[in-house]
Coordinates of C-alpha atoms in Angstrom, one line a residue:
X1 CA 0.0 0.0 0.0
X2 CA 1.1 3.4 -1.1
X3 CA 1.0 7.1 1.4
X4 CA -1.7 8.1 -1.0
X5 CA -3.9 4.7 0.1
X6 CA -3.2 5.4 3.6
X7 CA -4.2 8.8 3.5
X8 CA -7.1 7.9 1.8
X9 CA -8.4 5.5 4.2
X10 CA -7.0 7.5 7.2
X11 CA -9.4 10.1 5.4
X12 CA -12.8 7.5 5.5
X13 CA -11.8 6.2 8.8
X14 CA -11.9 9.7 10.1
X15 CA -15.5 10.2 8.7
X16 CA -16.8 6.8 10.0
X17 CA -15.8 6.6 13.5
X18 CA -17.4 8.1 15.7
X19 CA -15.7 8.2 19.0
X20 CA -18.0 6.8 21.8
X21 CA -16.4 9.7 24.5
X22 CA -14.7 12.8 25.1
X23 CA -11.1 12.2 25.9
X24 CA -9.4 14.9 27.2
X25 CA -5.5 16.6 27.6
X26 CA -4.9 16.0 31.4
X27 CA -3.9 18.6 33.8
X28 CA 0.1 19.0 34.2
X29 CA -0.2 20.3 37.9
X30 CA -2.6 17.7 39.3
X31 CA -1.3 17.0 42.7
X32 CA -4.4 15.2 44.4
X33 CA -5.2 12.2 45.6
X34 CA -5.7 8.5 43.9
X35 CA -8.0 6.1 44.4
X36 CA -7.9 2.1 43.9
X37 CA -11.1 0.3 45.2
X38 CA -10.8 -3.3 45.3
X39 CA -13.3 -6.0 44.9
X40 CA -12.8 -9.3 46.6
X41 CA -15.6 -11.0 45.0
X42 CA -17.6 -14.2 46.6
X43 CA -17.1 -13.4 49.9
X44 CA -13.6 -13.5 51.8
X45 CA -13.6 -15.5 55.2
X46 CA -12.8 -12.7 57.8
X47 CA -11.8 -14.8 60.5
X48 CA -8.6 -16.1 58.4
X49 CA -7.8 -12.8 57.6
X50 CA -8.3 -9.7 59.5
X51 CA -10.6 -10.7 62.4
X52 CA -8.9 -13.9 63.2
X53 CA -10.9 -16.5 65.6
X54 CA -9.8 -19.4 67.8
X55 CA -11.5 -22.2 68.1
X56 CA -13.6 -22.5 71.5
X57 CA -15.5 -25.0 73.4
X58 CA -14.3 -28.0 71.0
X59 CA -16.0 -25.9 68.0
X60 CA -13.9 -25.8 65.2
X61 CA -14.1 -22.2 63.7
X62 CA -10.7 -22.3 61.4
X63 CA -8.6 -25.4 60.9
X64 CA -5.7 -23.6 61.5
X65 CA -6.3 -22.4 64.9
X66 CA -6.1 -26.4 65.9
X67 CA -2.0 -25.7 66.1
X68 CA -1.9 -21.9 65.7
X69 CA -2.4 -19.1 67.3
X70 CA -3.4 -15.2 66.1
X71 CA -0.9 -13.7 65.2
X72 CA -0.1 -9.4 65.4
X73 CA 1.8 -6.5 63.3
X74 CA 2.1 -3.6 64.3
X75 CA -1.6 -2.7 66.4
X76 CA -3.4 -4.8 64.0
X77 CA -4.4 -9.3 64.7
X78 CA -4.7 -11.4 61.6
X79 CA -4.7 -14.7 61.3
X80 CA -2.0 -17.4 60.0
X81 CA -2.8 -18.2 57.3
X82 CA -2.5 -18.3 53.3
X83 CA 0.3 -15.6 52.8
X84 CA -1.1 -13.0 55.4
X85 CA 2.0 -12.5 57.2
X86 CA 3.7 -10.8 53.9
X87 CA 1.0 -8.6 53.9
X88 CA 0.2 -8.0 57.5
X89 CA 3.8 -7.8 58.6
X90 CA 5.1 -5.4 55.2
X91 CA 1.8 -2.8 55.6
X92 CA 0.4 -3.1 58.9
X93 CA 1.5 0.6 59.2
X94 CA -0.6 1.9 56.3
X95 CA -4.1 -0.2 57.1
X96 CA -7.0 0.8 58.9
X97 CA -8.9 -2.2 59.8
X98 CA -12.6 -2.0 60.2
X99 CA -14.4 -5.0 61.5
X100 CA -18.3 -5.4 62.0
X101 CA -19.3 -4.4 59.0
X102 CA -23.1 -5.5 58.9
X103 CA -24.0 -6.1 54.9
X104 CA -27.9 -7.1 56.5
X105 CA -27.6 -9.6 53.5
X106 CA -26.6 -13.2 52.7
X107 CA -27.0 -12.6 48.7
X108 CA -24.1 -12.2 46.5
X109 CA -25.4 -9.5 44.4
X110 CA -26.9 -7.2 47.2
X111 CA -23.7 -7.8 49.5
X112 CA -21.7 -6.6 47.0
X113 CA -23.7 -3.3 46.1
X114 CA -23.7 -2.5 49.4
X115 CA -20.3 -2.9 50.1
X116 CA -19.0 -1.1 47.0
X117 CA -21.8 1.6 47.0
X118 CA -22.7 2.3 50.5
X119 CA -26.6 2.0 49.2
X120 CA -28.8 -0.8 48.8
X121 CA -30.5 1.4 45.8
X122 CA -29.7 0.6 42.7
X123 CA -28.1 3.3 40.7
X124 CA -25.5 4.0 42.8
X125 CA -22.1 4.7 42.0
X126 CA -18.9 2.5 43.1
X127 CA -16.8 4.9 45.4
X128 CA -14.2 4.9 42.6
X129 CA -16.6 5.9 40.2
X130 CA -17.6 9.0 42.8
X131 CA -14.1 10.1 42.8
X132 CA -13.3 9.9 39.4
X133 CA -16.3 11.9 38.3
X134 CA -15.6 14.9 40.2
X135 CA -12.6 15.3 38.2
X136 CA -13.2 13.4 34.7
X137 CA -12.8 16.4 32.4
X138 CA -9.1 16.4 33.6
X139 CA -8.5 13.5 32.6
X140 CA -8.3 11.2 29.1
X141 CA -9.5 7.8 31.4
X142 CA -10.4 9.4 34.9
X143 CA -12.1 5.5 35.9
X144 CA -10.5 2.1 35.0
X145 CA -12.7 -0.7 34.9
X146 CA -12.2 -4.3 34.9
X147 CA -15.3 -5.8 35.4
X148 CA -16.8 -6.9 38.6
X149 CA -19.8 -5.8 40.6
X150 CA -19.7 -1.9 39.1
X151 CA -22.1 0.5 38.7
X152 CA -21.7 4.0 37.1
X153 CA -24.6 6.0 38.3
X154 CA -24.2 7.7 35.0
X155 CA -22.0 10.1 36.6
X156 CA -18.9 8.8 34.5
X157 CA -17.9 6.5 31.2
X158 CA -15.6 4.4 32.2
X159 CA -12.6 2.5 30.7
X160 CA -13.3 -0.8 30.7
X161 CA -10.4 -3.1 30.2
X162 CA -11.4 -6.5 30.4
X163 CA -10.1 -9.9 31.4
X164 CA -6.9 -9.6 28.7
X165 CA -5.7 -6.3 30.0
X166 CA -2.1 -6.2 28.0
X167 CA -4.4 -5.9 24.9
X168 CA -4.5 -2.1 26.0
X169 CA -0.9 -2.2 25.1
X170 CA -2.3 -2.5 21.4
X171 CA -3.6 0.9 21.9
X172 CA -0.9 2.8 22.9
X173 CA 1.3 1.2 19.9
X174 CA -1.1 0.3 17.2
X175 CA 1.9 0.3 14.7
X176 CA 3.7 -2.4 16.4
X177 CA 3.1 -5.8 16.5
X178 CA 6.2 -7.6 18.7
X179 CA 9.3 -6.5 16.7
X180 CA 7.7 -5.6 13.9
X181 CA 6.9 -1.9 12.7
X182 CA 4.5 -1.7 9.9
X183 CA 4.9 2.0 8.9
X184 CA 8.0 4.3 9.8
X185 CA 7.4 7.2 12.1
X186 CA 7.2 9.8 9.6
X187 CA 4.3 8.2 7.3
X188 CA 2.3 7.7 11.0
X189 CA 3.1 11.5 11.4
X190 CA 2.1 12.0 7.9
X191 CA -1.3 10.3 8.5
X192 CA -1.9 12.4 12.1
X193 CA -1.0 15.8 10.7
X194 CA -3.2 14.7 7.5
X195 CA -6.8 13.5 9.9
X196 CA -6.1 16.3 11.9
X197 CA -5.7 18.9 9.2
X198 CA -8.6 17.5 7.9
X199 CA -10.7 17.3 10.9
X200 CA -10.3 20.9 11.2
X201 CA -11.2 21.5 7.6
X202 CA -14.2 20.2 7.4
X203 CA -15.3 21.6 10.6
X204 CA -15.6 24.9 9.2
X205 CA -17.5 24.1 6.8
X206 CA -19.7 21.4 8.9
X207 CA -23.7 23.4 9.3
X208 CA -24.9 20.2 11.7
X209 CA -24.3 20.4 15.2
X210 CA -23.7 16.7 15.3
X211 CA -21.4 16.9 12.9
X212 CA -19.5 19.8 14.8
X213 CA -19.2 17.8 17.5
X214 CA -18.1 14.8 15.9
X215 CA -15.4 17.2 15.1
X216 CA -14.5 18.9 17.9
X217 CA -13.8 15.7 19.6
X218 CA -12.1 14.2 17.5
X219 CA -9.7 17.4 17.6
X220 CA -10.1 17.2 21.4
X221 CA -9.2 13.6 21.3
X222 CA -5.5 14.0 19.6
X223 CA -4.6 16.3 22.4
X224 CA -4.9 13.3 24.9
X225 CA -2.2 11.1 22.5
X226 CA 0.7 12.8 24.6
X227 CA -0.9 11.4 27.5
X228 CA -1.2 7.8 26.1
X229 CA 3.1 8.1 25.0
X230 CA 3.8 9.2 28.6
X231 CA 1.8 6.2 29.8
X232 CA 3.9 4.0 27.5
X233 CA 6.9 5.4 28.5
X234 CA 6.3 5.0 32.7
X235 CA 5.0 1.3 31.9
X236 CA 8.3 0.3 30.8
X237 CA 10.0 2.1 33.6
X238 CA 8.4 -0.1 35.9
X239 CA 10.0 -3.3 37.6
X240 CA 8.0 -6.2 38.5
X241 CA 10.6 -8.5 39.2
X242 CA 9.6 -11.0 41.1
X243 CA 6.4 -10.4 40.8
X244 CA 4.1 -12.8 38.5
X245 CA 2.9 -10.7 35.7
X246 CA 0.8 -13.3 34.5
X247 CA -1.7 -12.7 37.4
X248 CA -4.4 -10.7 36.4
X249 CA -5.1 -8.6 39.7
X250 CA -1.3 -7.9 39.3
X251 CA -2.1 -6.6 35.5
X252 CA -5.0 -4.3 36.8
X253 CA -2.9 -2.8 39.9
X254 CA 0.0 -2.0 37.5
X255 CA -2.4 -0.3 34.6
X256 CA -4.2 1.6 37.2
X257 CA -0.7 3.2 38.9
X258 CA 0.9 3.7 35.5
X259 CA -2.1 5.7 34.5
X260 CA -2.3 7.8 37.4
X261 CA 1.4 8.4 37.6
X262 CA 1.0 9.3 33.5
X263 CA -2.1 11.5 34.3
X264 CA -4.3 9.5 32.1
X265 CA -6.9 8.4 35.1
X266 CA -7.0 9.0 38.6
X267 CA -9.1 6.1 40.0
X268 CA -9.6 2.3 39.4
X269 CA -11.9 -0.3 40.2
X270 CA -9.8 -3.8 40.7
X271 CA -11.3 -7.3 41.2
X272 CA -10.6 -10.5 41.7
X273 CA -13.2 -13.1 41.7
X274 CA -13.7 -17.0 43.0
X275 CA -13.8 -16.3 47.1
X276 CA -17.0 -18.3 47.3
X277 CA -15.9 -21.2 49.1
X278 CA -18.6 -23.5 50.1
X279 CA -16.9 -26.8 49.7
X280 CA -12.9 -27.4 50.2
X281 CA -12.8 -23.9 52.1
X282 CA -9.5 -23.9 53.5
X283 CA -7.6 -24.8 50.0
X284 CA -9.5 -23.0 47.5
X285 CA -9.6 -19.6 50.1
X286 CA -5.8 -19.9 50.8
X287 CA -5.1 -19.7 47.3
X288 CA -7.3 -16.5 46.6
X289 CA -6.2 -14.8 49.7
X290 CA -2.0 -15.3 48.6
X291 CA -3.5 -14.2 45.3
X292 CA -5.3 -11.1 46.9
X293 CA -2.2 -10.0 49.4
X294 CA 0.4 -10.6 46.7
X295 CA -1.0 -8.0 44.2
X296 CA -1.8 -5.8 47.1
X297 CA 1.9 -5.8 48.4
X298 CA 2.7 -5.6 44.5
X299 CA 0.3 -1.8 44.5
X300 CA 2.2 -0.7 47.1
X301 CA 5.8 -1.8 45.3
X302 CA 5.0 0.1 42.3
X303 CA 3.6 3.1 44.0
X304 CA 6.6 3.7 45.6
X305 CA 8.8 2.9 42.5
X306 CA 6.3 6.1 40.8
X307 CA 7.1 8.5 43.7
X308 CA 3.3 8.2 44.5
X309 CA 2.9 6.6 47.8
X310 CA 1.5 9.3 49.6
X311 CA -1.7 10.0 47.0
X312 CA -2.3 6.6 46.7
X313 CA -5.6 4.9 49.0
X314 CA -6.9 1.9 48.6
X315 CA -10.7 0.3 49.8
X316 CA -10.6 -3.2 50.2
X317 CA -14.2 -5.3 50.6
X318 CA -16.1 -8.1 49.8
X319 CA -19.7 -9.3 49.6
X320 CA -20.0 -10.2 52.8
X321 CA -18.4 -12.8 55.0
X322 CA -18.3 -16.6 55.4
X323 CA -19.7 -18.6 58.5
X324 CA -17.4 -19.1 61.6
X325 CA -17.8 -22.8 61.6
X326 CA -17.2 -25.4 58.2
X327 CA -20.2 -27.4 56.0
X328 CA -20.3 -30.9 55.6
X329 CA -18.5 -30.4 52.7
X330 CA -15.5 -28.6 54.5
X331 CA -17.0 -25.4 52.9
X332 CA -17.7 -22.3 54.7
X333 CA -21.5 -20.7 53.5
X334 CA -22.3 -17.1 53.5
X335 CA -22.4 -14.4 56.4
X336 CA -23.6 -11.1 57.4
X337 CA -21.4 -9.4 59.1
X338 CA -17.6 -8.8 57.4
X339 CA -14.7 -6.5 57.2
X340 CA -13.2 -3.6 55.3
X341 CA -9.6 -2.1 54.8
X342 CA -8.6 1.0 54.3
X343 CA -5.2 1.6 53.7
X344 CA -2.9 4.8 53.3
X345 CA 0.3 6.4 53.5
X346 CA 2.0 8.8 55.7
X347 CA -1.4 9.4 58.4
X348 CA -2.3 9.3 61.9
X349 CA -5.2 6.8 62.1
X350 CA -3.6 4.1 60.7
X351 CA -2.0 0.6 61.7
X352 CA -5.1 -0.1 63.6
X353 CA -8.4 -1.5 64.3
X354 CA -11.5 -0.3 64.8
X355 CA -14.9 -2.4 65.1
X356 CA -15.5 -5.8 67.3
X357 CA -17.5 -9.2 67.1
X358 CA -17.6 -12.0 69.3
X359 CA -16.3 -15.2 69.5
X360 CA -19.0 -16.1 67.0
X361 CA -18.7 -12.9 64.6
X362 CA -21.4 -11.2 65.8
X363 CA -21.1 -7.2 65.6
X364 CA -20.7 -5.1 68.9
X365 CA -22.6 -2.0 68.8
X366 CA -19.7 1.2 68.6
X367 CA -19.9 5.0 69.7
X368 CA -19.3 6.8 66.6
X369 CA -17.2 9.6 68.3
X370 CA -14.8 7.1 70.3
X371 CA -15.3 4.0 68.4
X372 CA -15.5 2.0 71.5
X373 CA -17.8 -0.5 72.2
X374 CA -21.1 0.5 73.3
X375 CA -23.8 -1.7 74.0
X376 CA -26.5 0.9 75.1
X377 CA -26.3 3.7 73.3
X378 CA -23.9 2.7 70.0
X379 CA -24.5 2.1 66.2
X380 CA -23.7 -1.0 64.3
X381 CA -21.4 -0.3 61.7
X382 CA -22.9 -0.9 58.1
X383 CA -21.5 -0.8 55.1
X384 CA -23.0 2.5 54.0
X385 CA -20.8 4.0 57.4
X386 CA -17.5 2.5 55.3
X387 CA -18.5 4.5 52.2
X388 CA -19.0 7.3 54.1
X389 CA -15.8 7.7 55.7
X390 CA -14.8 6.7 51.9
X391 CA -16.3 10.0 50.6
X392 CA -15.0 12.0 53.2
X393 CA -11.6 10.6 52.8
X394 CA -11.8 11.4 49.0
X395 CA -12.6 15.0 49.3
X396 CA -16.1 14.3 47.3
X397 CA -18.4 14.4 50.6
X398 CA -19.8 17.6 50.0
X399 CA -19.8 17.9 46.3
X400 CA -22.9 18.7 44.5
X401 CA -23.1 15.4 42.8
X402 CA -23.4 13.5 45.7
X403 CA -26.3 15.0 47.3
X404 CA -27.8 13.3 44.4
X405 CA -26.6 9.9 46.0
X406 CA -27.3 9.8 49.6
X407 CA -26.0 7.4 51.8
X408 CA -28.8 7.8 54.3
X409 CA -26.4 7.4 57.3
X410 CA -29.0 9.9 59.6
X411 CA -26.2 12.0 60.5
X412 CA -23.9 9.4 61.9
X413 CA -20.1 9.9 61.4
X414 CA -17.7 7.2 62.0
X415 CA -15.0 9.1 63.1
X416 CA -12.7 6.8 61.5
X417 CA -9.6 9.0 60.8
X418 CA -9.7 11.2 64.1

């Protein structure tokens, strides 16, 4: 094919597409925060993790507690087992642990848009989705998606980018396939300057207002490119060795830093799935959980390698829990009451725990102000408390879209962070 064939096609290609969103040049001073929230889909088993349980009165709550004891890093218990000591042990110091967490649901779907909503209303936006819409027309991809229990609220379009995440690398060198180049870099800037002179052309003479937009964001669009060659560029900087690259939690935690470090986006919604153990419990959640902490630790590994540890946060939850005691089938079945983790860099309220259940995972009733344990006059903590704080946190608690999403929390305030 000849430069007058590309041109040409460049030329119908250009009048054909239609973009499905604005993309936009992102803001060179952006110093603000980041925000990864992170599904752990199928319900994670609290009581081998972050509210660890002993066995009592000859009833076997965790297998593991037959020979071991809870273990403790920093100001915050977890138990021994899958990998949780890398974890625990590495970043006690930048989790807030909140136990107690009432979903008031045993089903997968509700748990989990309670959990990553703070509503049990549909239409509700994921907190990542909250955050990055209060700043999307800074940024080319402000959300990251990768499937999952996610809801936009409309608020946002995200990018989604799917189970086979290096195929975004496509994108950001369509003219490369390996080793292979098809075009040299002077007919690719041949065909650019050509769309865009083009572009610009035929929007002075466009009389449609669909057209002229068409137009205009397309010309919008190639102002972002910049963007996507920085993103390149701090992708390759990174090092993940000894880190397996082949996991796909790890692909979604290394897309989302790169692009927040490259000022393409500036929130992500991760996932990892399969946590719904109801049969050969202690196997299959062992695996999940070293699958979960390792591309935690991994987050934190790369933020620091990007100079942005101290914008980073991360919210950590699941559906729901998993019964302190095992099935017939050695499974563990679904329950209420659960855990979150909030986890972040550099603050005060940190490396500990806040929230208590019993022996049998049953939530204590907190003051809000103190966080203590309050049988009389306290609150349970829900989920739509978590989200709160989550809000809060992010800046976004008083900003005119969310009065559109309430959280119905009647004026209770988890002081969390005081």
């Amino acid at each position: 094919m000849n430069r007058r064939d590309l041109l040409k096609l460049s030329g119908i290609a250009l009048a054909s597409a239609a973009p499905t969103t604005r993309l936009w040049a992102a803001p060179t001073d952006y110093q603000g925060q980041f925000l990864i929230q992170m599904q752990v889909r199928g319900a994670w088993d609290v009581a081998s993790y972050c509210d660890p349980k002993l066995n009592k009165n000859g009833k076997i709550i965790n297998n593991w507690a037959k020979t071991k004891g809870i273990e403790t890093a920093g100001n915050i218990a977890y138990a021994p087992f899958a990998n949780n000591a890398d974890l625990f042990e590495k970043h006690h110091d930048k989790m807030l642990v909140i136990n107690g967490v009432n979903s008031y649901t045993n089903g997968h779907n509700a748990g989990q848009q309670y959990n990553f909503t703070g509503s049990t209303q549909a239409g509700y936006p994921n907190l990542s989705a909250s955050f990055a819409a209060t700043l999307q027309a800074d940024f080319p991809m402000p959300l990251l998606v990768n499937g999952g229990t996610f809801s936009s609220g409309d608020v946002i379009v995200p990018t989604r980018l799917g189970r086979d995440i290096e195929t975004f690398n496509t994108l950001l060198e369509p003219n490369v396939s390996g080793t292979k180049q098809y075009l040299p870099d002077e007919d690719i800037r041949a065909i650019d300057n050509f769309r865009t002179k083009r572009a610009r052309d035929n929007l002075g003479k466009a009389s449609i207002a669909a057209d002229k937009r068409f137009l205009e964001d397309f010309l919008i669009a190639n102002k972002s490119f910049p963007n996507f060659a920085e993103f390149k560029r701090v992708l390759k900087s990174v090092d993940t060795t000894g880190f397996d690259m082949r996991e796909n939690l790890n692909q979604q935690m290394l897309y989302a830093l790169v692009g927040f470090k490259s000022g393409t986006s500036v929130s992500a919604d991760t996932v990892i799935n399969a946590f719904d153990t109801h049969s050969d419990h202690d196997n299959l959640h062992a695996g999940r959980l070293t699958k979960a902490n390792n591309a935690i630790i991994f987050a934190w590994e790369v933020a620091k390698q990007l100079g942005i540890t101290d914008r980073l946060n991360m919210f950590i939850a699941s559906d729901f829990a998993r019964t302190p005691w095992y099935n017939d089938g050695g499974g563990k079945d679904h329950w209420p009451i659960g855990s979150a983790i909030v986890m972040k860099s550099g603050v005060s309220w940190t490396d500990r725990v806040v929230g208590k259940t019993d022996d049998g995972l049953k939530a204590y009733k907190l003051n809000p102000n103190n966080l203590r344990r309050d049988d009389a006059n306290g609150v349970i903590l829900e989920s739509k408390h978590v989200m709160a704080f989550g809000r809060r946190l992010m800046g976004i608690e008083n900003d005119p879209l969310m009065r559109n999403f309430d959280l119905r929390t009647d004026g209770v305030d988890f002081k969390f962070d005081y």
